[in-house]
GROMACS .gro file of C-alpha atoms in nm:
model
  117
    1MET     CA    1  14.659  10.762   8.957
    2ARG     CA    2  14.541  10.555   9.241
    3ALA     CA    3  14.238  10.780   9.306
    4SER     CA    4  14.143  10.755   8.939
    5THR     CA    5  14.163  10.375   8.947
    6HIS     CA    6  13.957  10.365   9.267
    7ARG     CA    7  13.694  10.594   9.114
    8GLY     CA    8  13.681  10.374   8.802
    9SER     CA    9  13.637  10.062   9.016
   10ARG     CA   10  13.362  10.230   9.215
   11LEU     CA   11  13.181  10.333   8.895
   12ALA     CA   12  13.209   9.978   8.760
   13ALA     CA   13  13.067   9.842   9.086
   14VAL     CA   14  12.774  10.087   9.075
   15VAL     CA   15  12.698   9.996   8.713
   16LEU     CA   16  12.717   9.624   8.796
   17LEU     CA   17  12.486   9.659   9.097
   18ALA     CA   18  12.240   9.865   8.895
   19ALA     CA   19  12.238   9.603   8.621
   20LEU     CA   20  12.186   9.325   8.874
   21GLY     CA   21  11.911   9.523   9.043
   22PHE     CA   22  11.725   9.579   8.720
   23GLY     CA   23  11.785   9.221   8.612
   24GLY     CA   24  11.659   9.091   8.944
   25ALA     CA   25  11.340   9.291   8.913
   26ALA     CA   26  11.296   9.175   8.556
   27THR     CA   27  11.348   8.815   8.663
   28LEU     CA   28  11.097   8.845   8.945
   29ALA     CA   29  10.826   8.987   8.724
   30GLY     CA   30  10.988   8.857   8.411
   31CYS     CA   31  10.824   8.669   8.138
   32SER     CA   32  11.010   8.450   7.895
   33GLY     CA   33  10.929   8.151   7.685
   34GLU     CA   34  10.866   7.999   7.346
   35GLY     CA   35  10.551   7.965   7.140
   36ALA     CA   36  10.393   8.238   7.351
   37THR     CA   37  10.394   8.609   7.424
   38THR     CA   38  10.341   8.761   7.765
   39SER     CA   39  10.239   9.088   7.921
   40CYS     CA   40  10.308   9.126   8.292
   41SER     CA   41  10.175   9.394   8.523
   42GLY     CA   42  10.411   9.423   8.818
   43THR     CA   43  10.501   9.107   9.004
   44SER     CA   44  10.156   8.961   9.058
   45GLU     CA   45   9.977   8.934   8.722
   46CYS     CA   46  10.061   8.818   8.369
   47THR     CA   47   9.858   8.755   8.056
   48ILE     CA   48   9.993   8.481   7.831
   49THR     CA   49   9.899   8.433   7.467
   50PHE     CA   50   9.997   8.082   7.359
   51ASP     CA   51  10.032   8.005   6.988
   52ARG     CA   52   9.826   7.690   6.923
   53ARG     CA   53  10.035   7.608   6.616
   54ALA     CA   54  10.366   7.608   6.805
   55ASP     CA   55  10.537   7.274   6.867
   56THR     CA   56  10.618   7.389   7.219
   57ALA     CA   57  10.416   7.654   7.401
   58LYS     CA   58  10.561   7.740   7.740
   59VAL     CA   59  10.660   8.043   7.944
   60SER     CA   60  10.829   8.121   8.271
   61ILE     CA   61  10.631   8.382   8.465
   62LEU     CA   62  10.599   8.487   8.826
   63GLY     CA   63  10.865   8.232   8.917
   64VAL     CA   64  10.689   7.929   8.764
   65GLU     CA   65  10.677   7.757   8.427
   66VAL     CA   66  10.341   7.733   8.250
   67SER     CA   67  10.299   7.517   7.940
   68VAL     CA   68  10.017   7.391   7.722
   69VAL     CA   69   9.968   7.015   7.745
   70SER     CA   70   9.662   6.997   7.519
   71ALA     CA   71   9.365   7.204   7.409
   72THR     CA   72   9.020   7.162   7.261
   73ASP     CA   73   8.780   7.430   7.143
   74THR     CA   74   8.634   7.456   7.494
   75ALA     CA   75   8.914   7.374   7.741
   76VAL     CA   76   9.289   7.376   7.785
   77THR     CA   77   9.513   7.150   7.994
   78LEU     CA   78   9.811   7.337   8.135
   79ASN     CA   79  10.113   7.228   8.330
   80VAL     CA   80  10.163   7.489   8.602
   81ALA     CA   81  10.477   7.443   8.812
   82GLY     CA   82  10.462   7.067   8.754
   83GLN     CA   83  10.089   7.028   8.821
   84GLU     CA   84   9.844   6.957   8.538
   85VAL     CA   85   9.513   7.142   8.544
   86THR     CA   86   9.229   7.153   8.292
   87VAL     CA   87   9.040   7.480   8.269
   88ASN     CA   88   8.737   7.555   8.054
   89ALA     CA   89   8.723   7.869   7.842
   90ASN     CA   90   8.602   8.170   8.043
   91ALA     CA   91   8.662   7.984   8.369
   92SER     CA   92   8.934   7.981   8.634
   93THR     CA   93   9.104   7.757   8.886
   94THR     CA   94   9.370   7.795   9.153
   95VAL     CA   95   9.692   7.595   9.158
   96GLY     CA   96  10.012   7.649   9.352
   97GLY     CA   97   9.909   7.990   9.482
   98LEU     CA   98   9.816   8.113   9.134
   99THR     CA   99   9.474   8.180   8.986
  100ILE     CA  100   9.458   8.061   8.626
  101ASN     CA  101   9.186   8.217   8.410
  102VAL     CA  102   9.137   8.101   8.050
  103ASN     CA  103   9.010   8.413   7.875
  104GLN     CA  104   8.995   8.286   7.518
  105ILE     CA  105   9.051   7.977   7.303
  106THR     CA  106   9.059   8.022   6.924
  107ASP     CA  107   9.199   7.821   6.635
  108ASP     CA  108   9.517   8.030   6.654
  109GLU     CA  109   9.574   8.111   7.020
  110ILE     CA  110   9.494   8.052   7.385
  111VAL     CA  111   9.484   8.354   7.615
  112VAL     CA  112   9.542   8.288   7.985
  113LYS     CA  113   9.561   8.535   8.273
  114VAL     CA  114   9.772   8.426   8.572
  115THR     CA  115   9.743   8.610   8.904
  116ARG     CA  116   9.905   8.544   9.240
  117SER     CA  117   9.630   8.429   9.477
   0.00000   0.00000   0.00000
């Protein structure tokens, strides 16, 4: 019986480590938030689509939080890891080791690509 219990404990440990490993990778490259959808490619690039009608539009990506502070038809002000930056549509800037590129601003959404610099 003891060998069976040991084998069961070992299996549980392997399953736990695998879950933590996958969770850790998902957290590193992970994308989560509200009022937005994300698409991440590996651990260095994410595209965020913010819903302009959402009360709160923020995501956590690449280890930082990105949120919409305000937007016009031609520019968006974002809070990136605690720093506010204003970026024109079809332009980019660098903040906190990330390149922020505003790809599109419409009445419904704001599309931003974030890449590690």
